[in-house]
Amino acid sequence: MKNWENLVNEQMSEAIAALQRYSQQPSISAQGKGILETVEILKEFIQEAQGEWKVLDDCGGNPVIYAVFEPSANGNPNKSILFYNHYDVQPPEPLEEWLYPPFGAEIHDGKMYARGVSDNKGDLIVRLQAISILQKNGGLPCRVKFMIEGEEEIGSPTLSQVLEKHADLFKADATIWEWSQKNKADQIEMIMGVKGMCYMQLECEGSDIDVHSQYGSVFDNPAWRLIQALATMRSVDNRITVEGFYDNIIPPTEELLAWSKAYPFDAKGAKEIFGLKRPLIAEESNARDAFLFEPTMTVCGIESGYNGQGTKTVLPKRAQVKLDCRLVPGQTPEDIANKISRHLEIHGFGDIQAHMLNGLLPFRSDVNHPFVRTAIKTAEKVYGENNIALLPNFGGSGPMSQFGEFLGMEQPIVSIGCSWWDDRIHAPNESIRLADFEQAIRYMIELFVTYGKEESN
């Protein structure tokens, strides 16, 4: 019986060096920066871990990397795990709010700081380092595949085409998703699904040019009109009032509700972490279930008129809003987009143009699938039985449903990773704790070994 904890500890210097190199390379999909350079680094990492790679660039977007690592002579070639990761990151702005250079990958007080180190570069290095350690100690117990895409942070616009065209490459018995975190109670969160998303832009035009505000008593104002339209879509008690919005929702089962009770939604902690200035819109006793199981409608941004320094008396020519709806099982982005457009027509705002910019279906794995149970059992061994929070789905979204559509809806997807509750993803000073990084490598090794020993289903 090998002592994996010691073996991981011995390789930590190498693992940290790999993570620093990877995190120091910008790979900003929204700005097109560093994409091809990052692909070259990943090809090197895969080759060093004795894997084979293929760059898929035939679907029009940023390259997708397919990698495969074969089992050892004593391993089971009939069992396979697919990992989904992404190499692209969010833009680092605002730069002035960073304590350390966003692509410096500096280490301070046991944490590495860099844009993308938590979302999602740390987890990819965890998985490759686990494979590397196993390769040096008898080889892999099963076949391991990777899909590493470069457009997740801009909505994965070409992922469906890649999955449809190359489904045979990515088929596996189970998928480990990109990321998860330790919560404030120091529990590792295991996530079995995601909410869907309908991201829309609403636009109202009032004139060809901005007009002097003296005409405000005569000309309609597109900013006011858009605000009035938005006010018809959600009540003062935060109920979404778009006709039919809640139709077709599949309520969570009693088993899923029981699972959710282990998730410690800390209302007080959330207020402190984010500096909330207003009370929660859900009752604190119901906040956890609202986060996991209820759909949302969020105004992400409003743009109109003059927002610069000082004053400018102007009646704006146009106004637009970005609207983000998170969806639960039973809802589809196309249906919600149509209902929002119909709502605008019904309430006299048919002149407001509504366009869906991005749509993702919700996805939820079968929590009783044998692989899900194996992943949980392994987490209990590595993290401790009382240090696990099982989430039927996360509050955010991702392309899990596309994997189900093209690779099989029965395939379980489990998300587990090396991040932590204050990792600041998508914000300045993103970080991971190196102790979590090390523990996650051990978890991945133990999962490979446990899964490889089990009889095929």
Short mmCIF file of N, CA and C in Angstrom, two decimals, residues 308-396:
data_model
loop_
_atom_site.label_atom_id
_atom_site.label_comp_id
_atom_site.label_asym_id
_atom_site.label_seq_id
_atom_site.Cartn_x
_atom_site.Cartn_y
_atom_site.Cartn_z
N GLY A 308 -20.05 60.15 -17.23
CA GLY A 308 -18.69 60.62 -16.97
C GLY A 308 -18.62 61.57 -15.80
N GLN A 309 -17.47 62.21 -15.65
CA GLN A 309 -17.25 63.13 -14.54
C GLN A 309 -18.06 64.41 -14.74
N GLY A 310 -18.53 64.97 -13.65
CA GLY A 310 -19.25 66.22 -13.73
C GLY A 310 -20.65 66.06 -14.29
N THR A 311 -21.16 67.10 -14.93
CA THR A 311 -22.54 67.09 -15.42
C THR A 311 -22.59 67.24 -16.94
N LYS A 312 -23.62 66.67 -17.52
CA LYS A 312 -23.94 66.86 -18.93
C LYS A 312 -25.44 66.69 -19.06
N THR A 313 -26.13 67.73 -19.40
CA THR A 313 -27.59 67.69 -19.46
C THR A 313 -28.02 67.12 -20.80
N VAL A 314 -28.37 65.86 -20.79
CA VAL A 314 -28.65 65.17 -22.04
C VAL A 314 -29.83 64.22 -21.87
N LEU A 315 -30.66 64.13 -22.89
CA LEU A 315 -31.70 63.11 -22.97
C LEU A 315 -31.14 62.04 -23.91
N PRO A 316 -30.81 60.86 -23.39
CA PRO A 316 -30.07 59.88 -24.19
C PRO A 316 -30.87 59.35 -25.37
N LYS A 317 -30.14 59.01 -26.42
CA LYS A 317 -30.80 58.46 -27.62
C LYS A 317 -31.18 57.00 -27.45
N ARG A 318 -30.51 56.31 -26.54
CA ARG A 318 -30.80 54.88 -26.38
C ARG A 318 -30.48 54.44 -24.96
N ALA A 319 -30.99 53.27 -24.60
CA ALA A 319 -30.68 52.65 -23.31
C ALA A 319 -30.67 51.14 -23.51
N GLN A 320 -29.79 50.47 -22.80
CA GLN A 320 -29.78 49.01 -22.89
C GLN A 320 -29.47 48.41 -21.53
N VAL A 321 -29.93 47.19 -21.35
CA VAL A 321 -29.70 46.47 -20.10
C VAL A 321 -29.28 45.04 -20.42
N LYS A 322 -28.35 44.51 -19.64
CA LYS A 322 -27.97 43.10 -19.71
C LYS A 322 -28.72 42.37 -18.61
N LEU A 323 -29.41 41.31 -18.99
CA LEU A 323 -30.29 40.58 -18.08
C LEU A 323 -29.88 39.12 -18.05
N ASP A 324 -29.70 38.59 -16.85
CA ASP A 324 -29.21 37.22 -16.67
C ASP A 324 -30.24 36.44 -15.87
N CYS A 325 -30.81 35.40 -16.48
CA CYS A 325 -31.75 34.52 -15.78
C CYS A 325 -31.07 33.17 -15.56
N ARG A 326 -30.97 32.74 -14.30
CA ARG A 326 -30.47 31.40 -13.99
C ARG A 326 -31.67 30.46 -13.91
N LEU A 327 -31.54 29.32 -14.58
CA LEU A 327 -32.68 28.42 -14.78
C LEU A 327 -32.50 27.12 -14.01
N VAL A 328 -33.62 26.50 -13.67
CA VAL A 328 -33.61 25.22 -12.95
C VAL A 328 -34.25 24.16 -13.84
N PRO A 329 -34.10 22.86 -13.48
CA PRO A 329 -34.65 21.80 -14.32
C PRO A 329 -36.12 22.04 -14.69
N GLY A 330 -36.42 21.83 -15.97
CA GLY A 330 -37.75 22.09 -16.50
C GLY A 330 -37.82 23.36 -17.32
N GLN A 331 -36.89 24.30 -17.09
CA GLN A 331 -36.85 25.53 -17.85
C GLN A 331 -35.82 25.42 -18.98
N THR A 332 -36.05 26.13 -20.07
CA THR A 332 -35.08 26.19 -21.17
C THR A 332 -34.82 27.65 -21.51
N PRO A 333 -33.61 27.98 -21.97
CA PRO A 333 -33.32 29.38 -22.28
C PRO A 333 -34.19 29.94 -23.40
N GLU A 334 -34.48 29.13 -24.41
CA GLU A 334 -35.30 29.61 -25.52
C GLU A 334 -36.71 29.97 -25.05
N ASP A 335 -37.27 29.12 -24.20
CA ASP A 335 -38.62 29.37 -23.70
C ASP A 335 -38.67 30.63 -22.84
N ILE A 336 -37.67 30.81 -21.99
CA ILE A 336 -37.64 31.99 -21.12
C ILE A 336 -37.45 33.25 -21.96
N ALA A 337 -36.58 33.20 -22.97
CA ALA A 337 -36.39 34.36 -23.85
C ALA A 337 -37.69 34.73 -24.55
N ASN A 338 -38.40 33.73 -25.03
CA ASN A 338 -39.68 34.00 -25.70
C ASN A 338 -40.70 34.60 -24.73
N LYS A 339 -40.71 34.11 -23.49
CA LYS A 339 -41.66 34.63 -22.51
C LYS A 339 -41.35 36.08 -22.13
N ILE A 340 -40.07 36.41 -22.07
CA ILE A 340 -39.69 37.80 -21.77
C ILE A 340 -40.12 38.71 -22.92
N SER A 341 -39.88 38.28 -24.16
CA SER A 341 -40.31 39.09 -25.32
C SER A 341 -41.82 39.26 -25.34
N ARG A 342 -42.54 38.18 -25.04
CA ARG A 342 -44.00 38.25 -25.02
C ARG A 342 -44.49 39.16 -23.89
N HIS A 343 -43.82 39.10 -22.75
CA HIS A 343 -44.18 39.96 -21.62
C HIS A 343 -44.06 41.44 -22.02
N LEU A 344 -42.99 41.79 -22.71
CA LEU A 344 -42.82 43.18 -23.14
C LEU A 344 -43.96 43.61 -24.06
N GLU A 345 -44.36 42.73 -24.96
CA GLU A 345 -45.48 43.03 -25.87
C GLU A 345 -46.77 43.23 -25.08
N ILE A 346 -47.04 42.30 -24.16
CA ILE A 346 -48.29 42.35 -23.39
C ILE A 346 -48.42 43.65 -22.61
N HIS A 347 -47.29 44.15 -22.09
CA HIS A 347 -47.33 45.31 -21.20
C HIS A 347 -47.03 46.62 -21.92
N GLY A 348 -47.10 46.59 -23.25
CA GLY A 348 -46.98 47.84 -24.01
C GLY A 348 -45.57 48.29 -24.28
N PHE A 349 -44.61 47.37 -24.19
CA PHE A 349 -43.22 47.72 -24.45
C PHE A 349 -42.67 46.95 -25.65
N GLY A 350 -43.51 46.76 -26.65
CA GLY A 350 -43.11 45.98 -27.81
C GLY A 350 -42.01 46.63 -28.62
N ASP A 351 -41.77 47.94 -28.42
CA ASP A 351 -40.70 48.63 -29.13
C ASP A 351 -39.32 48.30 -28.56
N ILE A 352 -39.28 47.73 -27.37
CA ILE A 352 -37.99 47.35 -26.77
C ILE A 352 -37.52 46.04 -27.39
N GLN A 353 -36.33 46.08 -27.96
CA GLN A 353 -35.77 44.91 -28.63
C GLN A 353 -35.14 43.98 -27.59
N ALA A 354 -35.47 42.70 -27.66
CA ALA A 354 -34.93 41.70 -26.72
C ALA A 354 -34.19 40.63 -27.51
N HIS A 355 -32.91 40.43 -27.18
CA HIS A 355 -32.09 39.45 -27.88
C HIS A 355 -31.43 38.53 -26.86
N MET A 356 -31.48 37.22 -27.10
CA MET A 356 -30.76 36.28 -26.25
C MET A 356 -29.31 36.20 -26.74
N LEU A 357 -28.36 36.50 -25.86
CA LEU A 357 -26.95 36.48 -26.21
C LEU A 357 -26.30 35.14 -25.92
N ASN A 358 -26.84 34.43 -24.93
CA ASN A 358 -26.24 33.15 -24.56
C ASN A 358 -27.29 32.32 -23.82
N GLY A 359 -27.29 31.02 -24.07
CA GLY A 359 -28.25 30.15 -23.40
C GLY A 359 -27.64 28.82 -23.04
N LEU A 360 -27.89 28.36 -21.83
CA LEU A 360 -27.41 27.07 -21.35
C LEU A 360 -28.54 26.37 -20.60
N LEU A 361 -28.70 25.08 -20.85
CA LEU A 361 -29.69 24.30 -20.12
C LEU A 361 -29.18 23.94 -18.73
N PRO A 362 -30.08 23.74 -17.76
CA PRO A 362 -29.66 23.21 -16.46
C PRO A 362 -29.30 21.73 -16.58
N PHE A 363 -28.50 21.25 -15.64
CA PHE A 363 -28.11 19.83 -15.63
C PHE A 363 -27.97 19.38 -14.18
N ARG A 364 -28.40 18.14 -13.93
CA ARG A 364 -28.26 17.57 -12.58
C ARG A 364 -28.00 16.07 -12.72
N SER A 365 -26.91 15.59 -12.12
CA SER A 365 -26.55 14.17 -12.19
C SER A 365 -27.44 13.34 -11.27
N ASP A 366 -27.50 12.04 -11.56
CA ASP A 366 -28.17 11.08 -10.68
C ASP A 366 -27.29 10.89 -9.45
N VAL A 367 -27.77 11.34 -8.31
CA VAL A 367 -26.95 11.31 -7.11
C VAL A 367 -26.73 9.88 -6.60
N ASN A 368 -27.45 8.91 -7.15
CA ASN A 368 -27.28 7.52 -6.72
C ASN A 368 -26.44 6.70 -7.69
N HIS A 369 -25.87 7.34 -8.70
CA HIS A 369 -25.02 6.62 -9.64
C HIS A 369 -23.79 6.06 -8.92
N PRO A 370 -23.33 4.84 -9.26
CA PRO A 370 -22.18 4.24 -8.56
C PRO A 370 -20.93 5.13 -8.58
N PHE A 371 -20.66 5.83 -9.69
CA PHE A 371 -19.47 6.68 -9.72
C PHE A 371 -19.61 7.85 -8.75
N VAL A 372 -20.81 8.41 -8.65
CA VAL A 372 -21.03 9.50 -7.70
C VAL A 372 -20.75 9.00 -6.29
N ARG A 373 -21.22 7.79 -5.97
CA ARG A 373 -20.98 7.23 -4.64
C ARG A 373 -19.49 6.98 -4.41
N THR A 374 -18.77 6.55 -5.45
CA THR A 374 -17.33 6.35 -5.32
C THR A 374 -16.62 7.68 -5.06
N ALA A 375 -17.02 8.72 -5.78
CA ALA A 375 -16.41 10.03 -5.59
C ALA A 375 -16.64 10.54 -4.17
N ILE A 376 -17.84 10.29 -3.64
CA ILE A 376 -18.16 10.71 -2.27
C ILE A 376 -17.34 9.91 -1.26
N LYS A 377 -17.29 8.59 -1.47
CA LYS A 377 -16.54 7.73 -0.55
C LYS A 377 -15.07 8.13 -0.50
N THR A 378 -14.50 8.46 -1.65
CA THR A 378 -13.10 8.89 -1.70
C THR A 378 -12.91 10.21 -0.98
N ALA A 379 -13.86 11.12 -1.14
CA ALA A 379 -13.76 12.41 -0.45
C ALA A 379 -13.82 12.24 1.06
N GLU A 380 -14.65 11.31 1.53
CA GLU A 380 -14.72 11.04 2.97
C GLU A 380 -13.38 10.55 3.49
N LYS A 381 -12.67 9.77 2.69
CA LYS A 381 -11.36 9.25 3.10
C LYS A 381 -10.32 10.36 3.18
N VAL A 382 -10.32 11.26 2.19
CA VAL A 382 -9.27 12.27 2.10
C VAL A 382 -9.58 13.49 2.96
N TYR A 383 -10.84 13.94 2.96
CA TYR A 383 -11.20 15.18 3.64
C TYR A 383 -11.84 14.95 5.00
N GLY A 384 -12.37 13.75 5.23
CA GLY A 384 -13.08 13.47 6.47
C GLY A 384 -14.58 13.43 6.24
N GLU A 385 -15.25 12.50 6.89
CA GLU A 385 -16.67 12.25 6.63
C GLU A 385 -17.54 13.46 6.89
N ASN A 386 -17.16 14.29 7.87
CA ASN A 386 -17.98 15.45 8.21
C ASN A 386 -17.51 16.72 7.52
N ASN A 387 -16.57 16.58 6.61
CA ASN A 387 -16.00 17.75 5.93
C ASN A 387 -16.39 17.81 4.46
N ILE A 388 -17.59 17.31 4.15
CA ILE A 388 -18.08 17.29 2.78
C ILE A 388 -19.46 17.93 2.73
N ALA A 389 -19.67 18.81 1.77
CA ALA A 389 -20.99 19.38 1.50
C ALA A 389 -21.41 18.94 0.10
N LEU A 390 -22.50 18.18 0.02
CA LEU A 390 -22.98 17.65 -1.25
C LEU A 390 -24.04 18.58 -1.82
N LEU A 391 -23.77 19.14 -2.99
CA LEU A 391 -24.70 20.08 -3.62
C LEU A 391 -25.31 19.42 -4.85
N PRO A 392 -26.64 19.25 -4.88
CA PRO A 392 -27.28 18.69 -6.08
C PRO A 392 -26.97 19.50 -7.32
N ASN A 393 -26.82 20.81 -7.15
CA ASN A 393 -26.36 21.67 -8.23
C ASN A 393 -25.82 22.95 -7.63
N PHE A 394 -25.05 23.66 -8.43
CA PHE A 394 -24.49 24.93 -8.01
C PHE A 394 -25.42 26.05 -8.45
N GLY A 395 -25.24 27.23 -7.88
CA GLY A 395 -26.07 28.36 -8.26
C GLY A 395 -25.71 28.95 -9.61
N GLY A 396 -24.48 28.69 -10.06
CA GLY A 396 -24.03 29.20 -11.34
C GLY A 396 -24.36 28.27 -12.48
#
